PDB file of C-alpha atoms in Angstrom:
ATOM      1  CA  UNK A 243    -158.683  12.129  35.864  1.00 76.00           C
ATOM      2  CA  UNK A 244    -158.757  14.617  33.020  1.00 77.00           C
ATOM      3  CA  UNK A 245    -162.569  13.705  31.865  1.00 83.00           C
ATOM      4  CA  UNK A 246    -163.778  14.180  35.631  1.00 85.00           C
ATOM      5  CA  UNK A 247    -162.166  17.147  36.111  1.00 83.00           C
ATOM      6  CA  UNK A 248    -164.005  18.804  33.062  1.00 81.00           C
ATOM      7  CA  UNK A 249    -167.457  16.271  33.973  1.00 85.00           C
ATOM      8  CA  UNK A 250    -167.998  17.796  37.492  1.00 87.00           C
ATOM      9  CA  UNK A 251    -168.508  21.293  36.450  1.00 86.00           C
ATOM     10  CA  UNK A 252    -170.751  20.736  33.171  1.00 84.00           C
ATOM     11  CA  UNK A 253    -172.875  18.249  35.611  1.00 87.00           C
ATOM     12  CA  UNK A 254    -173.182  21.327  37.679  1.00 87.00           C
ATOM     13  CA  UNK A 255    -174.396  23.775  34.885  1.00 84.00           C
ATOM     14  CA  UNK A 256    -176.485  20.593  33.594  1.00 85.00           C
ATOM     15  CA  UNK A 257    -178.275  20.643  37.364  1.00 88.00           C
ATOM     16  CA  UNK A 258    -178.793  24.178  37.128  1.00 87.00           C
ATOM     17  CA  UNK A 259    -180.336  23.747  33.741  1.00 85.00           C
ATOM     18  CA  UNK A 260    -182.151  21.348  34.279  1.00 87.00           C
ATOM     19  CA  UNK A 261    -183.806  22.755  37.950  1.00 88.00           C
ATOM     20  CA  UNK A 262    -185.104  26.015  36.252  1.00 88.00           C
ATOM     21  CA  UNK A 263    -186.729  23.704  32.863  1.00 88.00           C
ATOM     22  CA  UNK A 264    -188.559  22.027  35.474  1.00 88.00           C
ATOM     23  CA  UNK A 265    -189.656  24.852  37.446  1.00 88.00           C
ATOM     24  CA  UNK A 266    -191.063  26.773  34.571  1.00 89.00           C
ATOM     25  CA  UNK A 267    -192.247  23.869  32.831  1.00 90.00           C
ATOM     26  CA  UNK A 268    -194.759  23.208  35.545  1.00 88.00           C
ATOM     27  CA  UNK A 269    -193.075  19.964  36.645  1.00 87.00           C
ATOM     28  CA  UNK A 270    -194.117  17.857  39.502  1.00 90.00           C
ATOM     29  CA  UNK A 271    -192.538  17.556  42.922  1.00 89.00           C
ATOM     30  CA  UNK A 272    -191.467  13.721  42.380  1.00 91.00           C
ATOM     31  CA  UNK A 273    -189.857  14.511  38.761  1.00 90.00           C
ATOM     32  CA  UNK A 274    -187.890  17.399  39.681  1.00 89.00           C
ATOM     33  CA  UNK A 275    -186.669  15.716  42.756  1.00 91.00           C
ATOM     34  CA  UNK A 276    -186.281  12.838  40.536  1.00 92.00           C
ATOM     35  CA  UNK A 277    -183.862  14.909  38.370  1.00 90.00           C
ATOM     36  CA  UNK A 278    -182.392  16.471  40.773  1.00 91.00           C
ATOM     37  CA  UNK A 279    -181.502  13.217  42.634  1.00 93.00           C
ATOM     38  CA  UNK A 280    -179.802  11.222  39.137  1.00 93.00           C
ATOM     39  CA  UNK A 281    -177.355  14.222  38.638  1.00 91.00           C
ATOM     40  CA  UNK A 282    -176.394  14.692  41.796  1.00 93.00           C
ATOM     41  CA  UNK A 283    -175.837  11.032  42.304  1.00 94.00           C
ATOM     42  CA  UNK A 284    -173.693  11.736  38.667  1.00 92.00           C
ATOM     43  CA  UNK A 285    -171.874  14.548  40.410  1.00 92.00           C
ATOM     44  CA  UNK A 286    -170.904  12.136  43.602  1.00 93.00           C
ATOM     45  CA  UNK A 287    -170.087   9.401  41.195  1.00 94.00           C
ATOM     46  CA  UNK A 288    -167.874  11.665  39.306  1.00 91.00           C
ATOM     47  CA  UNK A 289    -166.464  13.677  42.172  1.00 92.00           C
ATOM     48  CA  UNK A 290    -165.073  10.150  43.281  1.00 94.00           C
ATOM     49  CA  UNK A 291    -163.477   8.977  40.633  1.00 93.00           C
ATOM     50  CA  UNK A 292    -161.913  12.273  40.603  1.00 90.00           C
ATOM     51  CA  UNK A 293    -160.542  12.338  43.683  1.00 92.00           C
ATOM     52  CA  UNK A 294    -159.303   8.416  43.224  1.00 94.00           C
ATOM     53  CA  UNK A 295    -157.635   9.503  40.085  1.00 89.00           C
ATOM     54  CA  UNK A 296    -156.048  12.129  42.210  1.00 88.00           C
ATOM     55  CA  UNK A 297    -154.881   9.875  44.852  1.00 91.00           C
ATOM     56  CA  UNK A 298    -153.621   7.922  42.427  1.00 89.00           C
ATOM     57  CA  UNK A 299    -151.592   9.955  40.304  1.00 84.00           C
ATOM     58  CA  UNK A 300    -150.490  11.728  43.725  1.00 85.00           C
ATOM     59  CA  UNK A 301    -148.658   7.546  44.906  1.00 89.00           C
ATOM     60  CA  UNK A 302    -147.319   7.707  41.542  1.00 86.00           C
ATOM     61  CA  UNK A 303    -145.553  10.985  41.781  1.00 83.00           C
ATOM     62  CA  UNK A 304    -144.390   9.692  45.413  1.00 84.00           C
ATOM     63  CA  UNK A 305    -143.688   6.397  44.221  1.00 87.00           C
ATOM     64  CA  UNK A 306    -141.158   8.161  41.623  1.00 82.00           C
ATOM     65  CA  UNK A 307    -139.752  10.507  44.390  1.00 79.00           C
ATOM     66  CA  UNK A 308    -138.636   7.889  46.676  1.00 83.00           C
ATOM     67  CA  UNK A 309    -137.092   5.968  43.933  1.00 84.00           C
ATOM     68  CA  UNK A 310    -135.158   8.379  42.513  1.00 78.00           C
ATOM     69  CA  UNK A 311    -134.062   9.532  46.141  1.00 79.00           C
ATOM     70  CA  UNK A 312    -132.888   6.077  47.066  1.00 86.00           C
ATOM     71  CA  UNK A 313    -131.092   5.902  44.179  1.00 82.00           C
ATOM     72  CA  UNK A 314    -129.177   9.201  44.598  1.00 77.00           C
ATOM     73  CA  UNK A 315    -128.797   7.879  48.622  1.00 80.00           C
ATOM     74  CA  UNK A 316    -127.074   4.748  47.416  1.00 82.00           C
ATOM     75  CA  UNK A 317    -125.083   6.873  45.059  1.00 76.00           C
ATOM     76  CA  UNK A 318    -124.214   9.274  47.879  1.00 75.00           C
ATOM     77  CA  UNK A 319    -123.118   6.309  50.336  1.00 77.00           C
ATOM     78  CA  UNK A 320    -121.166   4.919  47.837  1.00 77.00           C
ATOM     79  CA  UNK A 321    -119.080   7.682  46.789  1.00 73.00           C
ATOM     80  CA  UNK A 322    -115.524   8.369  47.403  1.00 73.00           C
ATOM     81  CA  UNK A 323    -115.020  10.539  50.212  1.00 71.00           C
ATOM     82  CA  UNK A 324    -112.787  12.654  48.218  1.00 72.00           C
ATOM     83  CA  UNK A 325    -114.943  12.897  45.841  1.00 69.00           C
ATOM     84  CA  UNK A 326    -117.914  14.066  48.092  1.00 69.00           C
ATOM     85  CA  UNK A 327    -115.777  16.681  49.721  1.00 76.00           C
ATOM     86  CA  UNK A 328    -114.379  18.358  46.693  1.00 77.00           C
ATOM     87  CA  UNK A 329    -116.365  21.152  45.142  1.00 79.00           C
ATOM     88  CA  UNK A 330    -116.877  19.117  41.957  1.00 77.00           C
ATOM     89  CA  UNK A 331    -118.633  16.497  43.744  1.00 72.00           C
ATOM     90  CA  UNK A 332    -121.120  18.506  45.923  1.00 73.00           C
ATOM     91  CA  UNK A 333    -122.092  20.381  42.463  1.00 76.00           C
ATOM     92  CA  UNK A 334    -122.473  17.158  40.862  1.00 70.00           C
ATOM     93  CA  UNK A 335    -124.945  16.202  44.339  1.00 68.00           C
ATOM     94  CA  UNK A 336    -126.661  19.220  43.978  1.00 70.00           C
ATOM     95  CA  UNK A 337    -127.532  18.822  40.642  1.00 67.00           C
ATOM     96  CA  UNK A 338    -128.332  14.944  40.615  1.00 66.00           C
ATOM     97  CA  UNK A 339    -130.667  16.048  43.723  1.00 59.00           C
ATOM     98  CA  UNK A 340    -132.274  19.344  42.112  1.00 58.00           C
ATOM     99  CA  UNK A 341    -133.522  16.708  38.985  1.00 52.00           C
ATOM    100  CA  UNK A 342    -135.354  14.402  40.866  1.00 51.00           C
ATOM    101  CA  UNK A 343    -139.144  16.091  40.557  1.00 64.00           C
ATOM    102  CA  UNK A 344    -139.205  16.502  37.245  1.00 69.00           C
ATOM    103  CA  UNK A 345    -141.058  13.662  36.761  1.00 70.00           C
ATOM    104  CA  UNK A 346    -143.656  15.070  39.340  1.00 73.00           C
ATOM    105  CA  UNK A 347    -144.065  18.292  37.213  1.00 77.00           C
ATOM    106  CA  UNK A 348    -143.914  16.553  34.081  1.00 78.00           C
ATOM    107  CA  UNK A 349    -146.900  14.344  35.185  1.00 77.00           C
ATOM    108  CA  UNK A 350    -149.017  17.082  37.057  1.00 79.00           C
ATOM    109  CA  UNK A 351    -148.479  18.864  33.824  1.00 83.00           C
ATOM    110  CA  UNK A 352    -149.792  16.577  31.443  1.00 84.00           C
ATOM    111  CA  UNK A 353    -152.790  15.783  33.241  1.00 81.00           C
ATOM    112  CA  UNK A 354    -153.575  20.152  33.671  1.00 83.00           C
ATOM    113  CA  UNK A 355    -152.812  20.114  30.058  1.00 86.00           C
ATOM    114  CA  UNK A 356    -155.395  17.392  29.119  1.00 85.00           C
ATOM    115  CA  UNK A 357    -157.792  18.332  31.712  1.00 83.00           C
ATOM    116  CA  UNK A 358    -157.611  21.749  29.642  1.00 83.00           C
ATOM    117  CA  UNK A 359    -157.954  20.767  26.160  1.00 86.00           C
ATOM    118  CA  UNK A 360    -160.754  18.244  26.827  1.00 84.00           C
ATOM    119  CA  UNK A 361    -162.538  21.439  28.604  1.00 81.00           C
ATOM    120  CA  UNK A 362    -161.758  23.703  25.902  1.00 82.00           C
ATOM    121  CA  UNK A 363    -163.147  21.523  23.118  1.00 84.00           C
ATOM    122  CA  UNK A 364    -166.474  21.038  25.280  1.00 82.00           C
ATOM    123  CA  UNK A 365    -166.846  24.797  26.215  1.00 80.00           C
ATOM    124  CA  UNK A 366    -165.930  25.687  22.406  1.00 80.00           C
ATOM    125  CA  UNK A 367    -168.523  23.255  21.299  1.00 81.00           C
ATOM    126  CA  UNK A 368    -171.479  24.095  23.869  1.00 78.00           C
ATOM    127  CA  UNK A 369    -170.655  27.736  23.272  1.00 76.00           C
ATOM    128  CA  UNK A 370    -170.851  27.722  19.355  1.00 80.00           C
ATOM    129  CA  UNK A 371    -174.269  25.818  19.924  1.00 79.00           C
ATOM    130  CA  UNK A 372    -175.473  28.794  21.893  1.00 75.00           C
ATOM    131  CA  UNK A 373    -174.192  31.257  19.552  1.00 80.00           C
ATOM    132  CA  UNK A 374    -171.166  31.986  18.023  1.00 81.00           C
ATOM    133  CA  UNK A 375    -170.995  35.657  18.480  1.00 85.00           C
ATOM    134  CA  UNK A 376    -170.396  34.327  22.421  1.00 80.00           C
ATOM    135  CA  UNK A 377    -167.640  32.108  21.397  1.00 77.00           C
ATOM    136  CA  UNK A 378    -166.204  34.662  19.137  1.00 85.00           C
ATOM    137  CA  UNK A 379    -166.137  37.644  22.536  1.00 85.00           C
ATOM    138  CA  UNK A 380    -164.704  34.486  24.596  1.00 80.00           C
ATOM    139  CA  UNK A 381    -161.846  33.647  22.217  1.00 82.00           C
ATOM    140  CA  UNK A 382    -161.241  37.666  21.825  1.00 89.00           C
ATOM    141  CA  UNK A 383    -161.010  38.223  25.629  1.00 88.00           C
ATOM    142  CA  UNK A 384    -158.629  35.619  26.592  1.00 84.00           C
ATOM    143  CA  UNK A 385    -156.617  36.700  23.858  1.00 89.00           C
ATOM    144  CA  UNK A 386    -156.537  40.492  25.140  1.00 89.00           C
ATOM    145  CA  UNK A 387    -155.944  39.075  28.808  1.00 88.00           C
ATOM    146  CA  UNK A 388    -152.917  37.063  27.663  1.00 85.00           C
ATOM    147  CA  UNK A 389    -151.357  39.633  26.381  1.00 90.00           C
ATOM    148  CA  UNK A 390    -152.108  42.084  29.131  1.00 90.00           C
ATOM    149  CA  UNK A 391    -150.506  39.773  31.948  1.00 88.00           C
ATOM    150  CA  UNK A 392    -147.504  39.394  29.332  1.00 87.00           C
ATOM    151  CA  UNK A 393    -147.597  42.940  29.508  1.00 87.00           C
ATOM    152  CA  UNK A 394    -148.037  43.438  32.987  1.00 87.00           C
ATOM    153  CA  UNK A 395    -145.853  40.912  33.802  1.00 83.00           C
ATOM    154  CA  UNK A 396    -142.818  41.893  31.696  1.00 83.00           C
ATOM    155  CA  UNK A 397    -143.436  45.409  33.184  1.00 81.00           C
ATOM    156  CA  UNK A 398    -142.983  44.524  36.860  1.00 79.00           C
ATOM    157  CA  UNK A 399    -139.731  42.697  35.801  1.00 77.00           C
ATOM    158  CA  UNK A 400    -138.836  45.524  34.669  1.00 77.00           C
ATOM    159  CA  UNK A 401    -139.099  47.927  37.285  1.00 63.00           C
ATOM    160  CA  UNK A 402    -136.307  48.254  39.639  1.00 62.00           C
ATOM    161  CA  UNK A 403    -136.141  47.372  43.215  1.00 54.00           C
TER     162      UNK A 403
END
């Protein structure tokens, strides 16, 4: 889902783009309709397959929840009663339950992190093509506002209540 994720919004920029060439190029009526019609028919296409990709990965992430919850249900039904009823047990069932979405955040955080790296190497490289001054402010600013919210952040942690 990662390359549709990053896809949608350059098609967007690309529509844009592409509306105001046409415009001040003195285009015709069919042509820009024309281009306007293939990239938005890209951006449905795309917008799809995103949200399929979605769908899917979401069943997956259920899929794995309900199998590791049956598996800690049979575990629980199958216990000892004495061991269920001491403290020892229920800590050992409340951490065997607190486990079971890891998976989920493991997978939702894989595909955020590849979803971001594929749209950081395609901003990077259409930036430095415009100029690399731009990319040079962009990297700078992020920077700055990373450490600010670490700042901010570690302030209102800080602070009592």
């Amino acid at each position: 889902r990662a390359p549709f994720v990053v896809l949608i919004p350059f098609l967007s920029i690309y529509l844009s783009k592409e509306v105001v060439s046409a415009v001040t190029a003195g285009s015709t009526v069919e042509s820009l309709l024309l281009t306007i019609g293939i990239i938005s028919v890209g951006l449905i296409l795309c917008g799809i397959c995103e949200k399929y990709l979605s769908a899917a990965l979401h069943r997956f992430l259920m899929m794995t929840d309900l199998h590791w919850q049956i598996i800690l249900f049979d575990k629980t039904v199958s216990m000892d009663y004495e061991n269920l009823e001491n403290q020892d047990g229920l800590t050992k069932l409340g951490n065997c339950g607190n486990d079971q979405s890891n998976t989920r955040i493991v997978a939702e955080t894989v595909s955020s992190f590849v979803s971001s790296i594929i749209g950081i190497v395609s901003y990077a490289g259409l930036l430095i093509t415009l100029s690399p001054l731009v990319l040079l402010v962009v990297v700078i600013t992020t920077i700055a506002g990373f450490f600010f919210i670490k700042a901010t952040r570690e302030m209102v942690l800080q602070k009592p209540r």
